[in-house]
Short mmCIF file of C-alpha atoms in Angstrom, two decimals:
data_model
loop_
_atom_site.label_atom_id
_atom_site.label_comp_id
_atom_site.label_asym_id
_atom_site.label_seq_id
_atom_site.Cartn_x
_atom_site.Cartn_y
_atom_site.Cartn_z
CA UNK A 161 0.99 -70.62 6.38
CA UNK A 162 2.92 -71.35 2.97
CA UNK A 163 4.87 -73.61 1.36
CA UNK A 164 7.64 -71.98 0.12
CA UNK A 165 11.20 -72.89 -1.69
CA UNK A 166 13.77 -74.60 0.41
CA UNK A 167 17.50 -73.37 -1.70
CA UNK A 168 17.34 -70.25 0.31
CA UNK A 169 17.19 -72.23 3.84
CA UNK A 170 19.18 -74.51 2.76
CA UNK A 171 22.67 -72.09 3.69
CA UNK A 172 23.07 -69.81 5.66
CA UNK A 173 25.64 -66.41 5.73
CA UNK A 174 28.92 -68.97 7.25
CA UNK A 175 28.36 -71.40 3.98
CA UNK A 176 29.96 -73.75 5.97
CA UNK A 177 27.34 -76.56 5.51
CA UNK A 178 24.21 -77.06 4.11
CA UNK A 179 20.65 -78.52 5.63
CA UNK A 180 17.49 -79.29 3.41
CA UNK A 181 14.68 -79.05 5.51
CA UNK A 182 11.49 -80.72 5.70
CA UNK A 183 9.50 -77.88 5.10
CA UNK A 184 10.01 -74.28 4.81
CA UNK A 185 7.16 -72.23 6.59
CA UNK A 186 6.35 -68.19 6.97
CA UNK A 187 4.05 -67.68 9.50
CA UNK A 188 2.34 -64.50 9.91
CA UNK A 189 0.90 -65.16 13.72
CA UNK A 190 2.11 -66.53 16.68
CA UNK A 191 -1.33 -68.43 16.72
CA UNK A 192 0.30 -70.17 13.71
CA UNK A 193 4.09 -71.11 14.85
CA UNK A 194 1.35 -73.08 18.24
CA UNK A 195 -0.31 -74.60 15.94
CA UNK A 196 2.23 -75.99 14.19
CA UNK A 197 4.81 -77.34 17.46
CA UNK A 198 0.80 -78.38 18.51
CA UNK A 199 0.30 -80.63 15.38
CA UNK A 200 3.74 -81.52 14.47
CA UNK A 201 4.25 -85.18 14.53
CA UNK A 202 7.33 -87.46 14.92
CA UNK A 203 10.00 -84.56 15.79
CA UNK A 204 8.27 -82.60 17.77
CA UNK A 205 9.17 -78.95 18.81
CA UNK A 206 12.79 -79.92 18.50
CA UNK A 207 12.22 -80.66 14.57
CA UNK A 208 11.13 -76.80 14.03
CA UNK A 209 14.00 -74.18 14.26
CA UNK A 210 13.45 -70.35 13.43
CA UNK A 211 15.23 -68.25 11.01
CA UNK A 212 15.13 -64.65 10.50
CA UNK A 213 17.97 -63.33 7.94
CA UNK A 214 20.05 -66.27 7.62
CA UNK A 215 23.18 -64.83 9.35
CA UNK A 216 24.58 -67.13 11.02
CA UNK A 217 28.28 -68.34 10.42
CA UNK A 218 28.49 -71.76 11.64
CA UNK A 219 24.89 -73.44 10.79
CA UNK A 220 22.74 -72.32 13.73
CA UNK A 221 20.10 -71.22 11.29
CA UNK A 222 19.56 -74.40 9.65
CA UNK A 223 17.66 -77.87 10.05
CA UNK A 224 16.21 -80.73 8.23
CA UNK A 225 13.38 -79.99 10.08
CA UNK A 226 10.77 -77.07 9.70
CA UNK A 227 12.29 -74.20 8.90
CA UNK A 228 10.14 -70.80 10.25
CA UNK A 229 10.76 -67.89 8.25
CA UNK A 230 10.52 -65.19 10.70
CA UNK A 231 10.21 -62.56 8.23
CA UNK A 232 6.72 -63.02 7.55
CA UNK A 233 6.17 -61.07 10.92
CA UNK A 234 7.99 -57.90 10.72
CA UNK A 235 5.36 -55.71 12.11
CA UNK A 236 6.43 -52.57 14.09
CA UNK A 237 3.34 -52.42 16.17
CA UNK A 238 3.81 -49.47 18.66
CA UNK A 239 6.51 -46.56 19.10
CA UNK A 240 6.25 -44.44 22.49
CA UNK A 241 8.99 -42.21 24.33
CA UNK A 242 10.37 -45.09 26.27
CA UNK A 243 9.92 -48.31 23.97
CA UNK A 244 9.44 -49.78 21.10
CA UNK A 245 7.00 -53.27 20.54
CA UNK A 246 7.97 -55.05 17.64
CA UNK A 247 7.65 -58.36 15.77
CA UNK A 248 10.90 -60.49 15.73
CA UNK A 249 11.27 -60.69 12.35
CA UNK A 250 11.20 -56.85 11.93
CA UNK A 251 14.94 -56.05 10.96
CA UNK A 252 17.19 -53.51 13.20
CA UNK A 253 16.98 -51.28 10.06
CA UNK A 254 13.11 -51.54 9.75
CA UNK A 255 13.11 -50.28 13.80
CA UNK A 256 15.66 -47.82 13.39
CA UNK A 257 13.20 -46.46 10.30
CA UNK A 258 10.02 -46.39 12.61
CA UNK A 259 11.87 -45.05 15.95
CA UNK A 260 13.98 -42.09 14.07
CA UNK A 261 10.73 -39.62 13.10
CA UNK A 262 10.12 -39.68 16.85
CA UNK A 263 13.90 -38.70 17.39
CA UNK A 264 14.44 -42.36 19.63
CA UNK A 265 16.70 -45.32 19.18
CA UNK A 266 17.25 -48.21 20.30
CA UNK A 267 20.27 -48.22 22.87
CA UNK A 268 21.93 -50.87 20.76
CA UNK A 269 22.44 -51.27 17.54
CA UNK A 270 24.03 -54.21 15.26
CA UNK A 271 26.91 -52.36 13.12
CA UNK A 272 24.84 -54.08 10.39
CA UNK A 273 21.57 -53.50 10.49
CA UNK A 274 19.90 -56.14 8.08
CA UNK A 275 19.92 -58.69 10.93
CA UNK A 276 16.46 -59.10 12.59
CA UNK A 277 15.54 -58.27 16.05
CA UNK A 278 14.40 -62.11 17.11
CA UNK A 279 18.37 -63.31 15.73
CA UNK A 280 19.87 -60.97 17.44
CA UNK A 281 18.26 -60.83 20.67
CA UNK A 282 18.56 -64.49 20.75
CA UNK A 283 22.65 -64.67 20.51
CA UNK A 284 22.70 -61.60 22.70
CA UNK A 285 23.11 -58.48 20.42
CA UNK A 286 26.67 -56.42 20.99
CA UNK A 287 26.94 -53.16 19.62
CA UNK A 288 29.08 -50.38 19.76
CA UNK A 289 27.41 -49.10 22.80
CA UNK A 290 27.40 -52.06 24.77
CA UNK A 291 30.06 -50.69 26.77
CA UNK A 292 27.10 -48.19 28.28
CA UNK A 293 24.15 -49.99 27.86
CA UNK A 294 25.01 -54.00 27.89
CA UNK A 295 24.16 -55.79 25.05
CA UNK A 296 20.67 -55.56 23.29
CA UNK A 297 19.67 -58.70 25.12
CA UNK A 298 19.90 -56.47 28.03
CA UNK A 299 17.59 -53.73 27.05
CA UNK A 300 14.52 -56.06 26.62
CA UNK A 301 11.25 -55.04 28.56
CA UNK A 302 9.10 -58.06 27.89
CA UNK A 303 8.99 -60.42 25.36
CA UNK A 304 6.39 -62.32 23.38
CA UNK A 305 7.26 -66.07 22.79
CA UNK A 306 5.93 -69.75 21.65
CA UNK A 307 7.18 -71.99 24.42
CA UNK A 308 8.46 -75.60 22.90
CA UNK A 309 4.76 -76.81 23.96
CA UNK A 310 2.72 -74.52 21.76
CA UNK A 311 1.83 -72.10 24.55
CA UNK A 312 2.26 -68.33 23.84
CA UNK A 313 3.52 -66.57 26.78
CA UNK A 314 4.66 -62.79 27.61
CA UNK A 315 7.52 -63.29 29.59
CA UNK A 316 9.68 -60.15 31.77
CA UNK A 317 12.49 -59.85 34.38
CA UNK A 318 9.35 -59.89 36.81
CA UNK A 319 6.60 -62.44 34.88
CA UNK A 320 8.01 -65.77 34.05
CA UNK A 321 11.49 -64.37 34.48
CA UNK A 322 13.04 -68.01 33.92
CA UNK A 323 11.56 -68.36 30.72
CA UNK A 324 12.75 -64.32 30.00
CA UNK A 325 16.41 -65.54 30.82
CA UNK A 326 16.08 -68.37 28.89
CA UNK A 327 15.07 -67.01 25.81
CA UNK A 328 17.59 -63.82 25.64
CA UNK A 329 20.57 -64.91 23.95
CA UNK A 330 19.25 -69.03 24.05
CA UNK A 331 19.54 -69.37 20.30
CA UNK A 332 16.20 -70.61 20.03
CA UNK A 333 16.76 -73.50 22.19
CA UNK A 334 13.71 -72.58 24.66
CA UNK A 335 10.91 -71.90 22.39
CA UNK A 336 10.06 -69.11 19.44
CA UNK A 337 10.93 -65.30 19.97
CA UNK A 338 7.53 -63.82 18.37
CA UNK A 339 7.50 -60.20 19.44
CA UNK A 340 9.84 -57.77 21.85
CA UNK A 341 9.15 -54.63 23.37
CA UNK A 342 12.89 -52.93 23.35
CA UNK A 343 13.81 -49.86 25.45
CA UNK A 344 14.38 -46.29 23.43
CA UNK A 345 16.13 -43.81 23.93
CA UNK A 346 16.88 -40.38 22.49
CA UNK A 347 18.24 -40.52 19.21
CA UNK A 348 21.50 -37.88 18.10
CA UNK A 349 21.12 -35.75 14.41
CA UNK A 350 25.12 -36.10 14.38
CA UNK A 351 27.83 -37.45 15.31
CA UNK A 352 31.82 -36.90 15.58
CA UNK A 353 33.42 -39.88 15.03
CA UNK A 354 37.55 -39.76 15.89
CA UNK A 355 39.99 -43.04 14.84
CA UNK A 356 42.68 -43.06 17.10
CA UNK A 357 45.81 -45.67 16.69
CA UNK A 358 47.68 -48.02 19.34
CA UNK A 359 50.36 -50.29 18.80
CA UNK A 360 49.40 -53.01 20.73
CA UNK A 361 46.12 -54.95 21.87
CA UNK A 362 47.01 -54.12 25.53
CA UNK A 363 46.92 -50.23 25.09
CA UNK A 364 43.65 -50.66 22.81
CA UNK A 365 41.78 -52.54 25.60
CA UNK A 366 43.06 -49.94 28.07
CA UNK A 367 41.57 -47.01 25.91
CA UNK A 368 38.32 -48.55 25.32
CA UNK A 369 37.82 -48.98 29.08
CA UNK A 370 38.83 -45.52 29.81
CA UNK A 371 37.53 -43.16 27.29
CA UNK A 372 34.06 -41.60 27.66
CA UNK A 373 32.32 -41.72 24.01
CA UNK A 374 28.72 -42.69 22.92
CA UNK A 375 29.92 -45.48 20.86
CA UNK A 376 33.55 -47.44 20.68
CA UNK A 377 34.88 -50.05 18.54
CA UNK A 378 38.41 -51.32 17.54
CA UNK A 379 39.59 -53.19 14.77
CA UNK A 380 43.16 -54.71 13.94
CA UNK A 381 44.36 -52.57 11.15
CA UNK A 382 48.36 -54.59 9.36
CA UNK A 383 50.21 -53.87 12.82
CA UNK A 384 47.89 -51.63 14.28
CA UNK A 385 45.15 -51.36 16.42
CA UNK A 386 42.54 -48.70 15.52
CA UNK A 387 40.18 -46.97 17.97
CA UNK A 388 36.93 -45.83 16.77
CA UNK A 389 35.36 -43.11 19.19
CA UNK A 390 32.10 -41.65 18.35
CA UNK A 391 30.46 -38.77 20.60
CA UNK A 392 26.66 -37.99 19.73
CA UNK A 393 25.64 -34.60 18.91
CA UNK A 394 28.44 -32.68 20.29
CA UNK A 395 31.22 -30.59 18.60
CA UNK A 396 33.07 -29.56 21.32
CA UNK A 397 36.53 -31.80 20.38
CA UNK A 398 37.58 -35.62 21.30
CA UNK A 399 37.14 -36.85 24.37
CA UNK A 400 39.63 -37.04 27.00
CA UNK A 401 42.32 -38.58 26.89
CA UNK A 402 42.15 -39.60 23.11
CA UNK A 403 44.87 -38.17 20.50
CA UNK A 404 43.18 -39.26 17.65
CA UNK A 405 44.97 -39.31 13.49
CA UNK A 406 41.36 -38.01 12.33
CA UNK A 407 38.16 -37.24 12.82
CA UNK A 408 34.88 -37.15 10.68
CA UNK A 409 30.81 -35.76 11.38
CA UNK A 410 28.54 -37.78 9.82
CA UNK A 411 24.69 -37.68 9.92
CA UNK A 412 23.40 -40.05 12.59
CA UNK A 413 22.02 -42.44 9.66
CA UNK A 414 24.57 -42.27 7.56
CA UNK A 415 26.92 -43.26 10.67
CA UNK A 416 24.15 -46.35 11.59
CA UNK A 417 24.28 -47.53 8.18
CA UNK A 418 28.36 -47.35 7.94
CA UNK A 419 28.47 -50.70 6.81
CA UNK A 420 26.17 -50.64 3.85
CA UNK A 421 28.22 -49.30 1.18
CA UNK A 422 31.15 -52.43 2.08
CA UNK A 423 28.26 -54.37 1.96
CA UNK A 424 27.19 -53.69 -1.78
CA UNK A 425 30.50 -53.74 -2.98
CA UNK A 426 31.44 -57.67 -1.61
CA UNK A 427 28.05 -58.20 -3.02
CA UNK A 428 29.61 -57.10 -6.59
CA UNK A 429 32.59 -58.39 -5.86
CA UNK A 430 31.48 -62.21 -5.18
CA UNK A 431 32.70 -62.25 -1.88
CA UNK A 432 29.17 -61.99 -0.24
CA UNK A 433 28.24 -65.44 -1.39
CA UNK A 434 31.45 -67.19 -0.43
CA UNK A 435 32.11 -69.54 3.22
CA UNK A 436 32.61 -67.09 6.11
CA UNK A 437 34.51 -69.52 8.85
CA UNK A 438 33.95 -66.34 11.43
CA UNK A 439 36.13 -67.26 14.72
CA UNK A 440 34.34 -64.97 17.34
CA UNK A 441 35.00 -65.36 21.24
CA UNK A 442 34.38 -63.53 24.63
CA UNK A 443 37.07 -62.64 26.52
CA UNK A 444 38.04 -61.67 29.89
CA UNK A 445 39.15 -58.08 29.74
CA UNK A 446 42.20 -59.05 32.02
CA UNK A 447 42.83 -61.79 29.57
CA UNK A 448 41.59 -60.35 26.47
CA UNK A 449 45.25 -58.83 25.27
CA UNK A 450 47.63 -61.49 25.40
CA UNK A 451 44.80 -64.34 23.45
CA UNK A 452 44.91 -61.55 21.10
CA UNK A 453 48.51 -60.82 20.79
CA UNK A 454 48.66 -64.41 20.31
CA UNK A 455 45.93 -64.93 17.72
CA UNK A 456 47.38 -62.04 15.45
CA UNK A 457 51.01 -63.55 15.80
CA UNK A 458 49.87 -66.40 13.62
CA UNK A 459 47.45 -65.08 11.58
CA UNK A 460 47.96 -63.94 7.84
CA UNK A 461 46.69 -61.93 5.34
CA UNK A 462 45.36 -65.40 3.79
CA UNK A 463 44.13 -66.52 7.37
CA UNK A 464 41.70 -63.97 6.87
CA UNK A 465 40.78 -63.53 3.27
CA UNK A 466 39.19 -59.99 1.71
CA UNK A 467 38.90 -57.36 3.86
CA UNK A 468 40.93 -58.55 6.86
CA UNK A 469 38.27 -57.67 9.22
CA UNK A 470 39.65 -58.12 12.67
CA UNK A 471 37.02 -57.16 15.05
CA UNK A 472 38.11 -56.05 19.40
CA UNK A 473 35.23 -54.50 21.04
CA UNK A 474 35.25 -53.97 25.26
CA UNK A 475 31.63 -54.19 26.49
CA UNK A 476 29.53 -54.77 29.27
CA UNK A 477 27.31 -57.85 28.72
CA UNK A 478 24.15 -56.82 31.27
CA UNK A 479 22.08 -58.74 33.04
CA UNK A 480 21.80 -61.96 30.38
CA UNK A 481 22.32 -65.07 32.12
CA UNK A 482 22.58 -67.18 29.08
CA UNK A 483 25.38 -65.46 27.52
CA UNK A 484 27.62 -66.38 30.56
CA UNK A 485 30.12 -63.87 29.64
CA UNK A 486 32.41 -62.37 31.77
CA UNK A 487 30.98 -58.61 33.84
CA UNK A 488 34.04 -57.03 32.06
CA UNK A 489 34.74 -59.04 28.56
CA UNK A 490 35.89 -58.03 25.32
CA UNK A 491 34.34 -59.29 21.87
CA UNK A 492 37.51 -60.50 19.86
CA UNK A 493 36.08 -61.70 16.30
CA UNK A 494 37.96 -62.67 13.03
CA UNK A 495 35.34 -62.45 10.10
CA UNK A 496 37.18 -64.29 7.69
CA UNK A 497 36.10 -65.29 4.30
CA UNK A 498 37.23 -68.06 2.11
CA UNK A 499 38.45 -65.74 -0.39
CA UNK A 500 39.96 -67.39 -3.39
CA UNK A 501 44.03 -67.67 -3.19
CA UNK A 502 43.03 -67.89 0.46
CA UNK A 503 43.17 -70.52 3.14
CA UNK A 504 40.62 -73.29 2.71
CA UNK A 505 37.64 -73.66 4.68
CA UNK A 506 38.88 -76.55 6.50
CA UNK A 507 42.41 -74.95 7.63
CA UNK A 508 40.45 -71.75 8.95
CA UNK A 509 37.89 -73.79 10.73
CA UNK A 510 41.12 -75.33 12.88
CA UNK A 511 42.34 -71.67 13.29
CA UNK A 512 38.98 -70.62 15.10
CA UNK A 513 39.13 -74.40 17.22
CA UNK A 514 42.11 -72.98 18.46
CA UNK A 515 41.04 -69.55 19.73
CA UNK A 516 38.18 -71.28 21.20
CA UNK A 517 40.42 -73.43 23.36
CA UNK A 518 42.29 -70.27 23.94
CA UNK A 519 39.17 -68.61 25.37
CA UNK A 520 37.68 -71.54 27.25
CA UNK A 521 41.04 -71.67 29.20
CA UNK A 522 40.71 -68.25 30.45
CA UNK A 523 37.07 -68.61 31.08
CA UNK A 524 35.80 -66.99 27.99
CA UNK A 525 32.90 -68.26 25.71
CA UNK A 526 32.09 -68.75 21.53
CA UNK A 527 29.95 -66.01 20.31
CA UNK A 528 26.90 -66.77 19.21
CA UNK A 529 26.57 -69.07 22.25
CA UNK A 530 27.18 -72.65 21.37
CA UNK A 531 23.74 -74.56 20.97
CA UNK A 532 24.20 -76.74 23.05
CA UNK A 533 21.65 -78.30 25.42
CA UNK A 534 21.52 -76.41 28.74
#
């Protein structure tokens, strides 16, 4: 394994703290993450913490520890009509690359796709299609793992299911994600993708739970709430029951990479770099509306900083015990960034301690899951 430079591990995507770790390791093996939890001294497996992208938002990726840069095992190892086996530090966009020749796809996708298949699968994973197929914790056939004793282990719903549960959407808690094999499915050429508009949460919520479309988001837009509804390979109008403003066909991967162009411009822009306080919570669809309708009353342009991206997403959460969402919940996420002229880190951070209160009254959870212990 090597040695390599700590700045990068030090932050990750939130900015919101900083951890200099120990040591900063890329194994290429799962042989080599048991060796290391078998030899470590002192702190034990609890003083090693993996890391694929850096994503997170508030510190979960960091330790002053050993730091395990998942990237050095990206590996997409096998690619049949029903599944996929790959390493966990293969990225959604690497799979997505392997998968698409054969005309298959993973049911779930991250709307960015630069996020690797061990981070996600360990918060849970909610895409656009989540409202079909659960979240992409849920479409896991077995995983691959390094068990906080050194002991590699394949691990299903129906071998060492505990361990299975444990690790999908854990956050790393219960030992190293080292290789999945994820469910496929067959992949569209093009899709129709129609923005609708509501005027309130309530009739948003409503829509996304009633509307049949391959893949639906929402988004709070000034005073509005925007529907996105996206039907694969089909040209035969909107679906029922949708009036939407517009409507656009896009090539499949031009739609799965939506979010690269935005991307590369807050890169130019600066704004990539800056403290991302992201206030993300699961909701109980019957609750969902009015925690939003109250969230939005008292947030601001400068609450949220560039973009204003306000994200409301109805989904079904699948079989993933760890998540301990609600059978019928609703993502409600405020990416904010500490964009200058903008509120402070500090005043945004009480913003989100707020809608978390919000959400724990009504039974709804932080996403990621907190790491806590368990």
């Amino acid at each position: 394994m090597t040695d390599i430079r700590r700045d990068h591990a030090m932050f990750d995507f939130g900015r919101l703290s900083s951890r200099s770790p120990r040591m900063v390791v890329c194994p290429s093996s799962a042989l080599e993450i048991s060796a290391l939890i078998r030899e470590s001294a002192g702190g034990g497996p609890a003083d090693l913490l993996a890391r694929g992208c850096g994503h997170s938002s508030r510190g979960e990726s960091l330790t002053s520890g050993v730091s395990l840069d998942l990237r050095g095992l990206a590996t997409i190892h096998d690619v049949t009509g029903d599944c996929v086996v790959v390493d966990a530090g293969a990225s959604w966009r690497e799979v997505l690359k392997a998968t698409l020749p054969l005309h298959r796809m993973p049911p779930v996708l991250t709307d960015y796709l630069d996020l690797t298949v061990g981070g996600t699968l360990s918060a849970a994973g909610i895409g656009g299609t989540s409202h079909i197929h659960g979240t992409q914790a849920a479409n896991v056939i077995e995983l691959e793992a390094v068990t906080r004793e050194g002991e590699i282990v394949a691990c299903s719903s129906t071998s060492r299911s505990d361990l299975f549960d444990a690790l999908r959407s854990g956050m790393g808690r219960h030992g190293v994600i080292t290789k999945a094999t994820l469910r496929v499915i067959e992949a569209p050429e093009r899709v129709l993708s129609y923005r609708a508009v509501y005027t309130s949460a309530a009739e948003l919520i409503a829509a996304q739970g009633r509307l049949v479309a391959d893949h639906i988001s929402g988004q709070v837009k000034s005073s509005d709430f925007e529907l996105n509804a996206v039907v694969y390979d089909k040209v035969d109008g909107p679906p029922s029951g949708l009036s939407p403003v517009d409507a656009e066909e896009l090539a499949f991967i031009e739609f799965a990479d939506r979010l690269s162009p935005d991307v590369e411009k807050l890169i130019e822009l600066g704004e990539w770099d800056l403290p991302h306080p992201w206030g993300q919570v699961i909701l109980p669809a019957d609750h969902a509306a009015a925690i939003i309708e109250e969230t939005m009353a008292e947030t601001t342009t400068a609450d949220l900083g560039f973009g204003e991206v306000v994200l409301i997403k109805r989904f079904r959460p699948g079989p993933v015990p760890m998540l301990r969402a609600p059978s019928d919940a609703v993502l409600f996420a405020l990416l904010r960034t500490a964009s200058p002229g903008c509120r402070t880190v500090a005043e945004m951070s009480m913003a989100n301690e707020r809608l978390y209160q919000r959400a724990s009254a009504v039974g709804g959870v932080t996403y990621p899951p907190s790491v806590v212990s368990s």
